[in-house]
Short mmCIF file of C-alpha atoms and ligand atoms in Angstrom, two decimals:
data_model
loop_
_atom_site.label_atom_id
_atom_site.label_comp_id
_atom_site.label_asym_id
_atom_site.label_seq_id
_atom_site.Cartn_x
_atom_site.Cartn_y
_atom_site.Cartn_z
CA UNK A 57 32.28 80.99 73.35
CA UNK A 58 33.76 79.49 76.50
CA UNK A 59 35.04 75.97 76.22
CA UNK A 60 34.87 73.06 79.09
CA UNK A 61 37.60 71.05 79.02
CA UNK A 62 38.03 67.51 80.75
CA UNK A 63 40.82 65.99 82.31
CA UNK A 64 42.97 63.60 80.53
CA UNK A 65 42.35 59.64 81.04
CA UNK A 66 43.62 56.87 79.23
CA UNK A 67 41.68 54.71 76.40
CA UNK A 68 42.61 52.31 74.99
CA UNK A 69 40.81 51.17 71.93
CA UNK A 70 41.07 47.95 69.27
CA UNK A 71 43.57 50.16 67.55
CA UNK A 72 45.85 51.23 70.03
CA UNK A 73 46.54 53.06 73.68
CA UNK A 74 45.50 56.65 73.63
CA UNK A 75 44.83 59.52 76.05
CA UNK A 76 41.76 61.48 75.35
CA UNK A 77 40.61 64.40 76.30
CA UNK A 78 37.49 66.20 75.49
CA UNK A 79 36.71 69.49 75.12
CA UNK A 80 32.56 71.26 75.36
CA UNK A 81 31.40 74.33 73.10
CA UNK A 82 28.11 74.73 73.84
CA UNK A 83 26.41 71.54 72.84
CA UNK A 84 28.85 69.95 71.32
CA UNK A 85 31.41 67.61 72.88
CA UNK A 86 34.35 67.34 70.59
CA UNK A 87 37.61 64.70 71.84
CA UNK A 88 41.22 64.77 70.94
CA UNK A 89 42.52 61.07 71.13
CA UNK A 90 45.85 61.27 71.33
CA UNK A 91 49.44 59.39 71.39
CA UNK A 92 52.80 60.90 72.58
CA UNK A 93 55.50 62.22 72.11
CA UNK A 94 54.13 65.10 69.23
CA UNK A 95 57.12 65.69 68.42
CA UNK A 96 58.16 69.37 66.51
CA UNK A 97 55.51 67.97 63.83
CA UNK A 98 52.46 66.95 64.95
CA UNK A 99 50.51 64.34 63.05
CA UNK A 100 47.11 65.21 63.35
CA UNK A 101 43.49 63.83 61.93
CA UNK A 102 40.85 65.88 62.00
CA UNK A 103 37.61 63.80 61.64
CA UNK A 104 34.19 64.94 61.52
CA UNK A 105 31.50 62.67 63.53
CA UNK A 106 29.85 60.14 61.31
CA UNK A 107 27.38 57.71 63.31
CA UNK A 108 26.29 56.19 60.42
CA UNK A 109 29.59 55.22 59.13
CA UNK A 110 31.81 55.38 62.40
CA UNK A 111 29.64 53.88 64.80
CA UNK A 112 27.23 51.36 62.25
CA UNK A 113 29.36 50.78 59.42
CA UNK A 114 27.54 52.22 56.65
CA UNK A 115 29.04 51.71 53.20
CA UNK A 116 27.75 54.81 52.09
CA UNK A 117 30.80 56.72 52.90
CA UNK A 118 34.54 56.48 53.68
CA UNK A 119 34.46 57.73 57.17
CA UNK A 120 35.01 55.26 59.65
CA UNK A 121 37.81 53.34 57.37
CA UNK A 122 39.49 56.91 57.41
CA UNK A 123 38.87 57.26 61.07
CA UNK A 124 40.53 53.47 62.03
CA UNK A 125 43.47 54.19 59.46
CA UNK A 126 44.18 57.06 60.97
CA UNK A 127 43.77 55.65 64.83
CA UNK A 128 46.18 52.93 63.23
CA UNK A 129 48.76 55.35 62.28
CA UNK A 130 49.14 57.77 65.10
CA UNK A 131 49.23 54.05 67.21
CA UNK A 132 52.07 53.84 64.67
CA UNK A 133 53.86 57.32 64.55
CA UNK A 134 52.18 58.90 67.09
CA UNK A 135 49.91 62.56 66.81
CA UNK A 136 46.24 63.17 67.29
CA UNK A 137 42.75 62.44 66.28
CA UNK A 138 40.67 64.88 66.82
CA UNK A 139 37.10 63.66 66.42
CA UNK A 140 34.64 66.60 66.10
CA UNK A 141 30.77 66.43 66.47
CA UNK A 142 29.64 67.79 63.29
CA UNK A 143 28.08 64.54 61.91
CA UNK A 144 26.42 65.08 58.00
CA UNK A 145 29.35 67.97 57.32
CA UNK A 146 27.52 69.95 59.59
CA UNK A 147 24.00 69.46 58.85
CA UNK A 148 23.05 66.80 61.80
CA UNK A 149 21.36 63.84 61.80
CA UNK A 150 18.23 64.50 60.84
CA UNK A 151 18.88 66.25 57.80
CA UNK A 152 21.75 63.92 56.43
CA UNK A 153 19.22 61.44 56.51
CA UNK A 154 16.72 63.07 54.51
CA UNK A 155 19.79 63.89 52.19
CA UNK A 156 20.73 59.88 51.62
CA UNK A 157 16.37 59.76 51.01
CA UNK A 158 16.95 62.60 48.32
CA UNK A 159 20.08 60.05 47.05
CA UNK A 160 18.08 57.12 47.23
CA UNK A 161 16.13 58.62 44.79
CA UNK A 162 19.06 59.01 41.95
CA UNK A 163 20.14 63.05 43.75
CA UNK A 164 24.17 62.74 44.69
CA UNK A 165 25.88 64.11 47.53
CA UNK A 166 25.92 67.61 46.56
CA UNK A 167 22.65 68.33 45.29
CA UNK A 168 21.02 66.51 48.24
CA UNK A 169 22.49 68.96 50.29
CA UNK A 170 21.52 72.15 48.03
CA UNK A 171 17.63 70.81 47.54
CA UNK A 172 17.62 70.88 51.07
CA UNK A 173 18.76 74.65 51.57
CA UNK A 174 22.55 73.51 52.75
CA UNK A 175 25.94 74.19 51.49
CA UNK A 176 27.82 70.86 50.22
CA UNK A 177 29.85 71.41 53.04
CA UNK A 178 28.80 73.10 56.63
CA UNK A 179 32.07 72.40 58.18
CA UNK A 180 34.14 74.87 60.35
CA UNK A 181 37.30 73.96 62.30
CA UNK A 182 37.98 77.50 64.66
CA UNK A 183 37.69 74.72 67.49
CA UNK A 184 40.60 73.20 65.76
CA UNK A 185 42.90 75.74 66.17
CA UNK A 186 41.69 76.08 69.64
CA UNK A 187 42.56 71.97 70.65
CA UNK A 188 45.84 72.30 69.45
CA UNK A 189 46.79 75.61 70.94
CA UNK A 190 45.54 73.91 73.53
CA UNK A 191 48.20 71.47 73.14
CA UNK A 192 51.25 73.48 72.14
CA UNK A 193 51.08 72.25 68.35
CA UNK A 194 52.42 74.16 65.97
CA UNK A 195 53.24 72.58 63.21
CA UNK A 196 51.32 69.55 61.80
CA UNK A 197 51.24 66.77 59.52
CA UNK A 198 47.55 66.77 58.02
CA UNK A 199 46.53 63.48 57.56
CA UNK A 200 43.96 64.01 54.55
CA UNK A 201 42.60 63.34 51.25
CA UNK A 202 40.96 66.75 51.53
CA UNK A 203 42.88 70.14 50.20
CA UNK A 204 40.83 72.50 51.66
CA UNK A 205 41.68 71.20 55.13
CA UNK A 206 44.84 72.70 54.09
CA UNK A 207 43.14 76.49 54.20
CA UNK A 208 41.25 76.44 56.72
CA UNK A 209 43.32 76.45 60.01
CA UNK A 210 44.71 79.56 60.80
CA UNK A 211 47.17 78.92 64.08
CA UNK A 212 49.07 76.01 62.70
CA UNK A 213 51.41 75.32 59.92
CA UNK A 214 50.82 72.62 57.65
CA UNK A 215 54.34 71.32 56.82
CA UNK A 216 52.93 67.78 54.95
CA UNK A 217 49.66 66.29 53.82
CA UNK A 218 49.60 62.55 54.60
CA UNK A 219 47.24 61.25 52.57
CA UNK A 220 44.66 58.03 53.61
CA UNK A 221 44.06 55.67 50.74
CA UNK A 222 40.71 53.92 51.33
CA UNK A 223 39.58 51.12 48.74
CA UNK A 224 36.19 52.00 47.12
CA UNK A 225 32.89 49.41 47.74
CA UNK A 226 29.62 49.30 45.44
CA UNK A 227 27.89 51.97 47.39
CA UNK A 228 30.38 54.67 48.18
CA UNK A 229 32.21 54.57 44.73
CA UNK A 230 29.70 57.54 43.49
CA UNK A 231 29.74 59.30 46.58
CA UNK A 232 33.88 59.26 46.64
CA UNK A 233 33.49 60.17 42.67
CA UNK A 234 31.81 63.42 43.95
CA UNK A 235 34.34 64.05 46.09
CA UNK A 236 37.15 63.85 44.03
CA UNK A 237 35.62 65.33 40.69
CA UNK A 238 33.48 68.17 42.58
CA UNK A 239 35.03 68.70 46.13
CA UNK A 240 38.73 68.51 45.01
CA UNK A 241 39.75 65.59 47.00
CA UNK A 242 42.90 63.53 46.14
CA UNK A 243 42.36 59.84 46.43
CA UNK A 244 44.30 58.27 43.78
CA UNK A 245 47.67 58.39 46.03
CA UNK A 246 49.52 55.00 46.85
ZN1 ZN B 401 30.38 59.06 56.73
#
């Protein structure tokens, strides 16, 4: 697939001053946010869109107090965000709300997903490798709660995993219980 990719311009943000640059696959329109200098390790986030939690503050999930944490340290350290458009871990929209219906009626994350013919998780990151070839990064700091982030990029190696410690609320506590008792995450970490 042939990717369209922008020219830098600055942005800054309630967290910090970034550059961002975005990048088009088809019909999705992914952005690196970034700080400099990179460094020889990279600290990168990879973040998967969220509207409901990024952009309206849901409590359902952990997503946009990963995504601020993480714009927070790279203001900090420097590295990247990279913020792709794969909102509902792949599924869209539509369907991720028809998945919280299936919750609201007593279903959790992961069989939501199955009763409506989806995988728990839809997510792919070739584009991934592609930004930060892109880029010149090699080597990477993973900032994650998520193991299997670990696997999945071929291109770059993972020297550390920096972990994000987010403080549970009433209504994500059994959606983060899935994800560390059924998706492997790690989110016990001071
Ligand atoms: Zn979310």
């Amino acid at each position: 697939m042939k990717i369209e990719i922008s020219n830098i311009a600055n942005l800054p943000s309630r967290f910090g001053k970034y550059k961002i640059k975005a990048f088009k696959e088809g019909f999705k329109e992914h952005l690196a946010i970034y700080k400099e200098p990179f460094g020889d390790v990279t600290n990168v986030r990879i973040h998967s869109e969220c509207l409901t939690g990024d952009a309206i503050g849901s409590l359902k999930c952990d997503c946009r107090d990963q995504l601020e944490a993480s714009l927070k340290f790279i203001e900090e350290h420097s590295g990247m965000v990279i913020y792709l458009r794969q909102e509902g871990r792949n599924i869209g929209l539509l369907n991720k709300i028809n998945a919280y219906a299936l919750q609201d009626k007593g279903l959790d994350t992961i069989e939501a997903n199955h009763q409506l013919g989806f995988k728990a998780d839809e997510r792919t990151y070739e584009i991934v490798d592609f930004i930060l070839k892109h880029f010149g990064i090699t080597k990477i700091n993973l900032l994650t709660n998520n193991p299997l982030k670990l696997m999945g990029l071929k291109c770059v190696e993972v020297i550390a995993r920096v972990p994000i410690v987010i403080e549970p609320n009433e209504f994500n506590e059994g959606y983060l219980r899935v994800k560390k008792e059924q998706m492997g995450h790690i989110l016990d970490e001071k």
